[in-house]
Amino acid sequence: MWIADKYPDYIKEVVELTQVQIPLKSVMPSVTPVCFGTFYTGVQPEIHGIRKYEKPVIKTESFFDALISQGKSVAIVAETKSSMAMIFLEREMDYYHFKNIEEVNACAARLILEDKYDFIACYNGNYDTQMHRTGTESVEAIEELKKNAADFEMLLHAAEKAWAGKRCVAAFLPDHGCHDIDGNLGSHGLEMPEDMDIVHFYKLWK
């Protein structure tokens, strides 16, 4: 949230193209597998089972399971070995794993335009990776943030084209915040506003 507040121009595509912003608080520890475990199950870490940075398959019923039970077609598109690629395996859905976000986003765009799925989760972890290396506000990290916003715009426009006339929702969903530590490195996982306060962006159309 603090990055969205401080640098709205760097995510202007997300801000301008969505209709609803929802402030939320992450869970502890505020690291990716714990956060996404809670996002997509709706239960706390002590229930879904991931309580530290590890990537076991979650057995708790998830949003994906609910969609599948209603006959919906579902896919996750993510980088190989990322949390999103691993913690929701072993379900009757499709998984597309790639070595970089360029391939991830190209696949997501293709799947959208093919109108193959009712729900697609597309994971981009490039800002997180870069801020760990060079700091949360480094030039390199901000460039990755801008790329995330531009890629969201690209995928949203693809969805608007492919799913015109259908009831749809698109969302840009950060999983946790971040802060700087010694050595000009970024980090997260603490119970502090910088790591815990997040904001989600939604657009609905039909």
PDB file of C-alpha atoms in Angstrom:
ATOM      1  CA  MET A   1       0.000   0.000   0.000  1.00  0.00           C
ATOM      2  CA  TRP A   2       2.775   2.442   0.822  1.00  0.00           C
ATOM      3  CA  ILE A   3       4.244   2.000  -2.647  1.00  0.00           C
ATOM      4  CA  ALA A   4       0.852   2.548  -4.300  1.00  0.00           C
ATOM      5  CA  ASP A   5       0.373   5.685  -2.205  1.00  0.00           C
ATOM      6  CA  LYS A   6       3.877   7.021  -2.849  1.00  0.00           C
ATOM      7  CA  TYR A   7       4.192   6.108  -6.523  1.00  0.00           C
ATOM      8  CA  PRO A   8       0.707   6.082  -8.084  1.00  0.00           C
ATOM      9  CA  ASP A   9       2.134   7.141 -11.444  1.00  0.00           C
ATOM     10  CA  TYR A  10       4.264   3.992 -11.556  1.00  0.00           C
ATOM     11  CA  ILE A  11       1.130   1.817 -11.482  1.00  0.00           C
ATOM     12  CA  LYS A  12      -1.116   4.274 -13.303  1.00  0.00           C
ATOM     13  CA  GLU A  13      -2.454   1.612 -15.661  1.00  0.00           C
ATOM     14  CA  VAL A  14      -3.753  -0.369 -12.691  1.00  0.00           C
ATOM     15  CA  VAL A  15      -5.181   2.696 -10.943  1.00  0.00           C
ATOM     16  CA  GLU A  16      -6.827   4.141 -14.051  1.00  0.00           C
ATOM     17  CA  LEU A  17      -8.236   0.921 -15.488  1.00  0.00           C
ATOM     18  CA  THR A  18      -9.777  -0.520 -12.334  1.00  0.00           C
ATOM     19  CA  GLN A  19     -12.894   0.646 -10.503  1.00  0.00           C
ATOM     20  CA  VAL A  20     -12.485  -0.580  -6.935  1.00  0.00           C
ATOM     21  CA  GLN A  21      -9.598  -0.420  -4.469  1.00  0.00           C
ATOM     22  CA  ILE A  22      -9.852  -2.540  -1.324  1.00  0.00           C
ATOM     23  CA  PRO A  23      -7.351  -2.016   1.518  1.00  0.00           C
ATOM     24  CA  LEU A  24      -6.422  -5.245   3.270  1.00  0.00           C
ATOM     25  CA  LYS A  25      -4.003  -6.546   5.849  1.00  0.00           C
ATOM     26  CA  SER A  26      -1.733  -9.474   5.081  1.00  0.00           C
ATOM     27  CA  VAL A  27      -1.223 -12.467   7.376  1.00  0.00           C
ATOM     28  CA  MET A  28       1.833 -13.394   9.411  1.00  0.00           C
ATOM     29  CA  PRO A  29       4.423 -14.196   8.472  1.00  0.00           C
ATOM     30  CA  SER A  30       3.916 -11.910   5.492  1.00  0.00           C
ATOM     31  CA  VAL A  31       5.694 -14.123   2.960  1.00  0.00           C
ATOM     32  CA  THR A  32       4.314 -15.366  -0.333  1.00  0.00           C
ATOM     33  CA  PRO A  33       3.237 -18.980   0.286  1.00  0.00           C
ATOM     34  CA  VAL A  34       1.574 -18.062   3.586  1.00  0.00           C
ATOM     35  CA  CYS A  35      -0.206 -15.099   2.005  1.00  0.00           C
ATOM     36  CA  PHE A  36      -1.422 -16.897  -1.112  1.00  0.00           C
ATOM     37  CA  GLY A  37      -2.476 -19.856   1.010  1.00  0.00           C
ATOM     38  CA  THR A  38      -4.796 -17.524   2.904  1.00  0.00           C
ATOM     39  CA  PHE A  39      -5.915 -15.541  -0.174  1.00  0.00           C
ATOM     40  CA  TYR A  40      -7.118 -18.589  -2.034  1.00  0.00           C
ATOM     41  CA  THR A  41      -8.563 -20.602   0.868  1.00  0.00           C
ATOM     42  CA  GLY A  42     -10.070 -17.823   2.970  1.00  0.00           C
ATOM     43  CA  VAL A  43      -8.698 -19.345   6.172  1.00  0.00           C
ATOM     44  CA  GLN A  44      -5.806 -18.489   8.463  1.00  0.00           C
ATOM     45  CA  PRO A  45      -2.361 -20.116   8.166  1.00  0.00           C
ATOM     46  CA  GLU A  46      -2.935 -22.403  11.142  1.00  0.00           C
ATOM     47  CA  ILE A  47      -5.818 -23.966   9.208  1.00  0.00           C
ATOM     48  CA  HIS A  48      -4.403 -24.213   5.662  1.00  0.00           C
ATOM     49  CA  GLY A  49      -1.086 -25.342   7.104  1.00  0.00           C
ATOM     50  CA  ILE A  50       1.575 -23.058   5.636  1.00  0.00           C
ATOM     51  CA  ARG A  51       3.036 -21.052   8.509  1.00  0.00           C
ATOM     52  CA  LYS A  52       6.507 -20.234   7.191  1.00  0.00           C
ATOM     53  CA  TYR A  53       8.308 -19.898   3.863  1.00  0.00           C
ATOM     54  CA  GLU A  54       7.733 -23.375   2.470  1.00  0.00           C
ATOM     55  CA  LYS A  55       5.735 -24.703  -0.476  1.00  0.00           C
ATOM     56  CA  PRO A  56       3.755 -27.843   0.367  1.00  0.00           C
ATOM     57  CA  VAL A  57       0.550 -28.628  -1.507  1.00  0.00           C
ATOM     58  CA  ILE A  58      -2.403 -27.171   0.395  1.00  0.00           C
ATOM     59  CA  LYS A  59      -5.086 -29.753   1.103  1.00  0.00           C
ATOM     60  CA  THR A  60      -7.653 -27.288   2.480  1.00  0.00           C
ATOM     61  CA  GLU A  61     -10.533 -26.470   0.128  1.00  0.00           C
ATOM     62  CA  SER A  62      -9.592 -23.468  -1.963  1.00  0.00           C
ATOM     63  CA  PHE A  63     -11.181 -20.980  -4.316  1.00  0.00           C
ATOM     64  CA  PHE A  64      -9.943 -23.185  -7.144  1.00  0.00           C
ATOM     65  CA  ASP A  65     -11.733 -26.223  -5.687  1.00  0.00           C
ATOM     66  CA  ALA A  66     -14.952 -24.230  -5.353  1.00  0.00           C
ATOM     67  CA  LEU A  67     -14.784 -23.230  -9.017  1.00  0.00           C
ATOM     68  CA  ILE A  68     -14.003 -26.776 -10.122  1.00  0.00           C
ATOM     69  CA  SER A  69     -16.930 -28.155  -8.102  1.00  0.00           C
ATOM     70  CA  GLN A  70     -19.214 -25.851 -10.102  1.00  0.00           C
ATOM     71  CA  GLY A  71     -17.897 -27.174 -13.396  1.00  0.00           C
ATOM     72  CA  LYS A  72     -15.660 -24.208 -14.114  1.00  0.00           C
ATOM     73  CA  SER A  73     -12.406 -24.532 -16.031  1.00  0.00           C
ATOM     74  CA  VAL A  74      -9.401 -23.159 -14.131  1.00  0.00           C
ATOM     75  CA  ALA A  75      -5.719 -22.525 -14.831  1.00  0.00           C
ATOM     76  CA  ILE A  76      -2.689 -21.200 -12.969  1.00  0.00           C
ATOM     77  CA  VAL A  77       0.094 -19.627 -15.039  1.00  0.00           C
ATOM     78  CA  ALA A  78       3.291 -19.014 -13.082  1.00  0.00           C
ATOM     79  CA  GLU A  79       7.048 -19.293 -13.010  1.00  0.00           C
ATOM     80  CA  THR A  80       8.373 -22.774 -12.298  1.00  0.00           C
ATOM     81  CA  LYS A  81       8.981 -23.427  -8.586  1.00  0.00           C
ATOM     82  CA  SER A  82       7.199 -20.233  -7.511  1.00  0.00           C
ATOM     83  CA  SER A  83       4.722 -20.496  -4.646  1.00  0.00           C
ATOM     84  CA  MET A  84       1.730 -20.194  -6.977  1.00  0.00           C
ATOM     85  CA  ALA A  85       3.150 -22.958  -9.163  1.00  0.00           C
ATOM     86  CA  MET A  86       3.452 -25.376  -6.253  1.00  0.00           C
ATOM     87  CA  ILE A  87       1.014 -24.906  -3.366  1.00  0.00           C
ATOM     88  CA  PHE A  88      -2.197 -25.546  -5.343  1.00  0.00           C
ATOM     89  CA  LEU A  89      -1.082 -28.617  -7.294  1.00  0.00           C
ATOM     90  CA  GLU A  90      -2.961 -31.946  -7.374  1.00  0.00           C
ATOM     91  CA  ARG A  91      -6.273 -30.475  -8.499  1.00  0.00           C
ATOM     92  CA  GLU A  92      -8.404 -31.101 -11.578  1.00  0.00           C
ATOM     93  CA  MET A  93      -7.210 -27.943 -13.286  1.00  0.00           C
ATOM     94  CA  ASP A  94      -4.468 -26.934 -15.689  1.00  0.00           C
ATOM     95  CA  TYR A  95      -1.002 -25.680 -14.790  1.00  0.00           C
ATOM     96  CA  TYR A  96       1.331 -23.724 -17.039  1.00  0.00           C
ATOM     97  CA  HIS A  97       4.842 -23.246 -15.671  1.00  0.00           C
ATOM     98  CA  PHE A  98       7.570 -21.176 -17.342  1.00  0.00           C
ATOM     99  CA  LYS A  99      11.090 -19.949 -16.651  1.00  0.00           C
ATOM    100  CA  ASN A 100      10.317 -16.197 -16.764  1.00  0.00           C
ATOM    101  CA  ILE A 101       7.435 -13.731 -16.615  1.00  0.00           C
ATOM    102  CA  GLU A 102       7.615 -12.916 -20.304  1.00  0.00           C
ATOM    103  CA  GLU A 103       6.626 -16.500 -21.067  1.00  0.00           C
ATOM    104  CA  VAL A 104       4.076 -16.477 -18.237  1.00  0.00           C
ATOM    105  CA  ASN A 105       2.328 -13.378 -19.545  1.00  0.00           C
ATOM    106  CA  ALA A 106       2.448 -14.497 -23.174  1.00  0.00           C
ATOM    107  CA  CYS A 107       0.765 -17.755 -22.172  1.00  0.00           C
ATOM    108  CA  ALA A 108      -1.858 -15.960 -20.074  1.00  0.00           C
ATOM    109  CA  ALA A 109      -2.681 -13.639 -22.982  1.00  0.00           C
ATOM    110  CA  ARG A 110      -2.992 -16.582 -25.358  1.00  0.00           C
ATOM    111  CA  LEU A 111      -5.278 -18.490 -22.999  1.00  0.00           C
ATOM    112  CA  ILE A 112      -7.475 -15.412 -22.548  1.00  0.00           C
ATOM    113  CA  LEU A 113      -7.802 -14.830 -26.280  1.00  0.00           C
ATOM    114  CA  GLU A 114      -8.572 -18.522 -26.848  1.00  0.00           C
ATOM    115  CA  ASP A 115     -11.400 -18.179 -24.302  1.00  0.00           C
ATOM    116  CA  LYS A 116     -10.410 -21.545 -22.875  1.00  0.00           C
ATOM    117  CA  TYR A 117     -10.940 -20.961 -19.149  1.00  0.00           C
ATOM    118  CA  ASP A 118     -13.453 -19.462 -16.760  1.00  0.00           C
ATOM    119  CA  PHE A 119     -10.710 -18.370 -14.361  1.00  0.00           C
ATOM    120  CA  ILE A 120      -7.000 -17.719 -14.861  1.00  0.00           C
ATOM    121  CA  ALA A 121      -4.537 -16.873 -12.092  1.00  0.00           C
ATOM    122  CA  CYS A 122      -1.429 -15.285 -13.601  1.00  0.00           C
ATOM    123  CA  TYR A 123       1.464 -14.797 -11.174  1.00  0.00           C
ATOM    124  CA  ASN A 124       4.265 -12.249 -11.690  1.00  0.00           C
ATOM    125  CA  GLY A 125       6.980 -12.227  -9.036  1.00  0.00           C
ATOM    126  CA  ASN A 126       9.499  -9.987 -10.752  1.00  0.00           C
ATOM    127  CA  TYR A 127       9.137  -6.875  -8.578  1.00  0.00           C
ATOM    128  CA  ASP A 128       9.510  -8.984  -5.443  1.00  0.00           C
ATOM    129  CA  THR A 129      12.609 -10.695  -6.836  1.00  0.00           C
ATOM    130  CA  GLN A 130      14.217  -7.406  -7.848  1.00  0.00           C
ATOM    131  CA  MET A 131      13.490  -5.504  -4.655  1.00  0.00           C
ATOM    132  CA  HIS A 132      15.184  -8.281  -2.665  1.00  0.00           C
ATOM    133  CA  ARG A 133      18.295  -7.710  -4.765  1.00  0.00           C
ATOM    134  CA  THR A 134      18.465  -3.918  -5.009  1.00  0.00           C
ATOM    135  CA  GLY A 135      15.953  -2.396  -2.568  1.00  0.00           C
ATOM    136  CA  THR A 136      12.273  -1.516  -2.653  1.00  0.00           C
ATOM    137  CA  GLU A 137      12.707   1.874  -4.357  1.00  0.00           C
ATOM    138  CA  SER A 138      15.716   1.168  -6.532  1.00  0.00           C
ATOM    139  CA  VAL A 139      15.581   2.118 -10.194  1.00  0.00           C
ATOM    140  CA  GLU A 140      15.712  -1.549 -11.112  1.00  0.00           C
ATOM    141  CA  ALA A 141      12.840  -2.503  -8.803  1.00  0.00           C
ATOM    142  CA  ILE A 142      10.650   0.405  -9.901  1.00  0.00           C
ATOM    143  CA  GLU A 143      11.161  -0.626 -13.528  1.00  0.00           C
ATOM    144  CA  GLU A 144       9.799  -4.064 -12.647  1.00  0.00           C
ATOM    145  CA  LEU A 145       6.852  -2.447 -10.878  1.00  0.00           C
ATOM    146  CA  LYS A 146       6.086  -0.414 -13.987  1.00  0.00           C
ATOM    147  CA  LYS A 147       6.320  -3.598 -16.046  1.00  0.00           C
ATOM    148  CA  ASN A 148       3.776  -5.287 -13.771  1.00  0.00           C
ATOM    149  CA  ALA A 149       1.335  -2.434 -14.361  1.00  0.00           C
ATOM    150  CA  ALA A 150       1.864  -2.469 -18.126  1.00  0.00           C
ATOM    151  CA  ASP A 151       1.446  -6.238 -18.278  1.00  0.00           C
ATOM    152  CA  PHE A 152      -1.783  -5.976 -16.297  1.00  0.00           C
ATOM    153  CA  GLU A 153      -3.049  -3.466 -18.859  1.00  0.00           C
ATOM    154  CA  MET A 154      -2.161  -5.833 -21.694  1.00  0.00           C
ATOM    155  CA  LEU A 155      -3.940  -8.790 -20.085  1.00  0.00           C
ATOM    156  CA  LEU A 156      -6.958  -6.687 -19.153  1.00  0.00           C
ATOM    157  CA  HIS A 157      -7.389  -5.438 -22.719  1.00  0.00           C
ATOM    158  CA  ALA A 158      -7.087  -9.013 -23.976  1.00  0.00           C
ATOM    159  CA  ALA A 159      -9.815 -10.074 -21.538  1.00  0.00           C
ATOM    160  CA  GLU A 160     -12.085  -7.186 -22.511  1.00  0.00           C
ATOM    161  CA  LYS A 161     -11.745  -8.232 -26.141  1.00  0.00           C
ATOM    162  CA  ALA A 162     -12.127 -11.983 -25.656  1.00  0.00           C
ATOM    163  CA  TRP A 163     -14.862 -11.824 -23.046  1.00  0.00           C
ATOM    164  CA  ALA A 164     -16.945  -8.932 -24.371  1.00  0.00           C
ATOM    165  CA  GLY A 165     -20.578  -9.410 -23.436  1.00  0.00           C
ATOM    166  CA  LYS A 166     -19.775 -11.722 -20.530  1.00  0.00           C
ATOM    167  CA  ARG A 167     -19.817 -10.933 -16.829  1.00  0.00           C
ATOM    168  CA  CYS A 168     -16.159 -10.705 -15.844  1.00  0.00           C
ATOM    169  CA  VAL A 169     -13.803  -9.504 -13.161  1.00  0.00           C
ATOM    170  CA  ALA A 170     -10.117  -8.676 -13.439  1.00  0.00           C
ATOM    171  CA  ALA A 171      -7.959  -8.135 -10.371  1.00  0.00           C
ATOM    172  CA  PHE A 172      -4.446  -6.948  -9.506  1.00  0.00           C
ATOM    173  CA  LEU A 173      -3.619  -8.567  -6.156  1.00  0.00           C
ATOM    174  CA  PRO A 174      -0.329  -7.967  -4.319  1.00  0.00           C
ATOM    175  CA  ASP A 175       0.211 -10.562  -1.596  1.00  0.00           C
ATOM    176  CA  HIS A 176       2.348  -8.605   0.880  1.00  0.00           C
ATOM    177  CA  GLY A 177       4.331  -5.409   1.289  1.00  0.00           C
ATOM    178  CA  CYS A 178       8.046  -4.794   1.716  1.00  0.00           C
ATOM    179  CA  HIS A 179      10.670  -2.704   3.477  1.00  0.00           C
ATOM    180  CA  ASP A 180      14.381  -2.000   3.165  1.00  0.00           C
ATOM    181  CA  ILE A 181      17.063  -3.531   5.329  1.00  0.00           C
ATOM    182  CA  ASP A 182      20.833  -3.012   5.608  1.00  0.00           C
ATOM    183  CA  GLY A 183      22.802  -3.296   2.417  1.00  0.00           C
ATOM    184  CA  ASN A 184      20.156  -1.661   0.209  1.00  0.00           C
ATOM    185  CA  LEU A 185      18.188  -4.888   0.090  1.00  0.00           C
ATOM    186  CA  GLY A 186      14.428  -5.305   0.286  1.00  0.00           C
ATOM    187  CA  SER A 187      12.700  -7.701   2.639  1.00  0.00           C
ATOM    188  CA  HIS A 188       9.297  -8.644   4.087  1.00  0.00           C
ATOM    189  CA  GLY A 189       7.754 -11.022   6.576  1.00  0.00           C
ATOM    190  CA  LEU A 190       7.432  -8.792   9.646  1.00  0.00           C
ATOM    191  CA  GLU A 191       4.315  -7.541  11.413  1.00  0.00           C
ATOM    192  CA  MET A 192       4.773  -3.922  10.385  1.00  0.00           C
ATOM    193  CA  PRO A 193       2.622  -1.627   8.206  1.00  0.00           C
ATOM    194  CA  GLU A 194       5.091  -1.642   5.309  1.00  0.00           C
ATOM    195  CA  ASP A 195       4.850  -5.437   5.074  1.00  0.00           C
ATOM    196  CA  MET A 196       1.241  -5.964   6.158  1.00  0.00           C
ATOM    197  CA  ASP A 197      -0.847  -3.181   4.594  1.00  0.00           C
ATOM    198  CA  ILE A 198      -1.786  -4.022   1.011  1.00  0.00           C
ATOM    199  CA  VAL A 199      -4.358  -2.861  -1.529  1.00  0.00           C
ATOM    200  CA  HIS A 200      -6.245  -4.873  -4.143  1.00  0.00           C
ATOM    201  CA  PHE A 201      -7.613  -3.464  -7.396  1.00  0.00           C
ATOM    202  CA  TYR A 202     -10.684  -4.790  -9.253  1.00  0.00           C
ATOM    203  CA  LYS A 203     -12.527  -4.144 -12.479  1.00  0.00           C
ATOM    204  CA  LEU A 204     -15.918  -5.662 -13.341  1.00  0.00           C
ATOM    205  CA  TRP A 205     -17.708  -5.592 -16.672  1.00  0.00           C
ATOM    206  CA  LYS A 206     -20.263  -7.425 -18.780  1.00  0.00           C
TER     207      LYS A 206
END
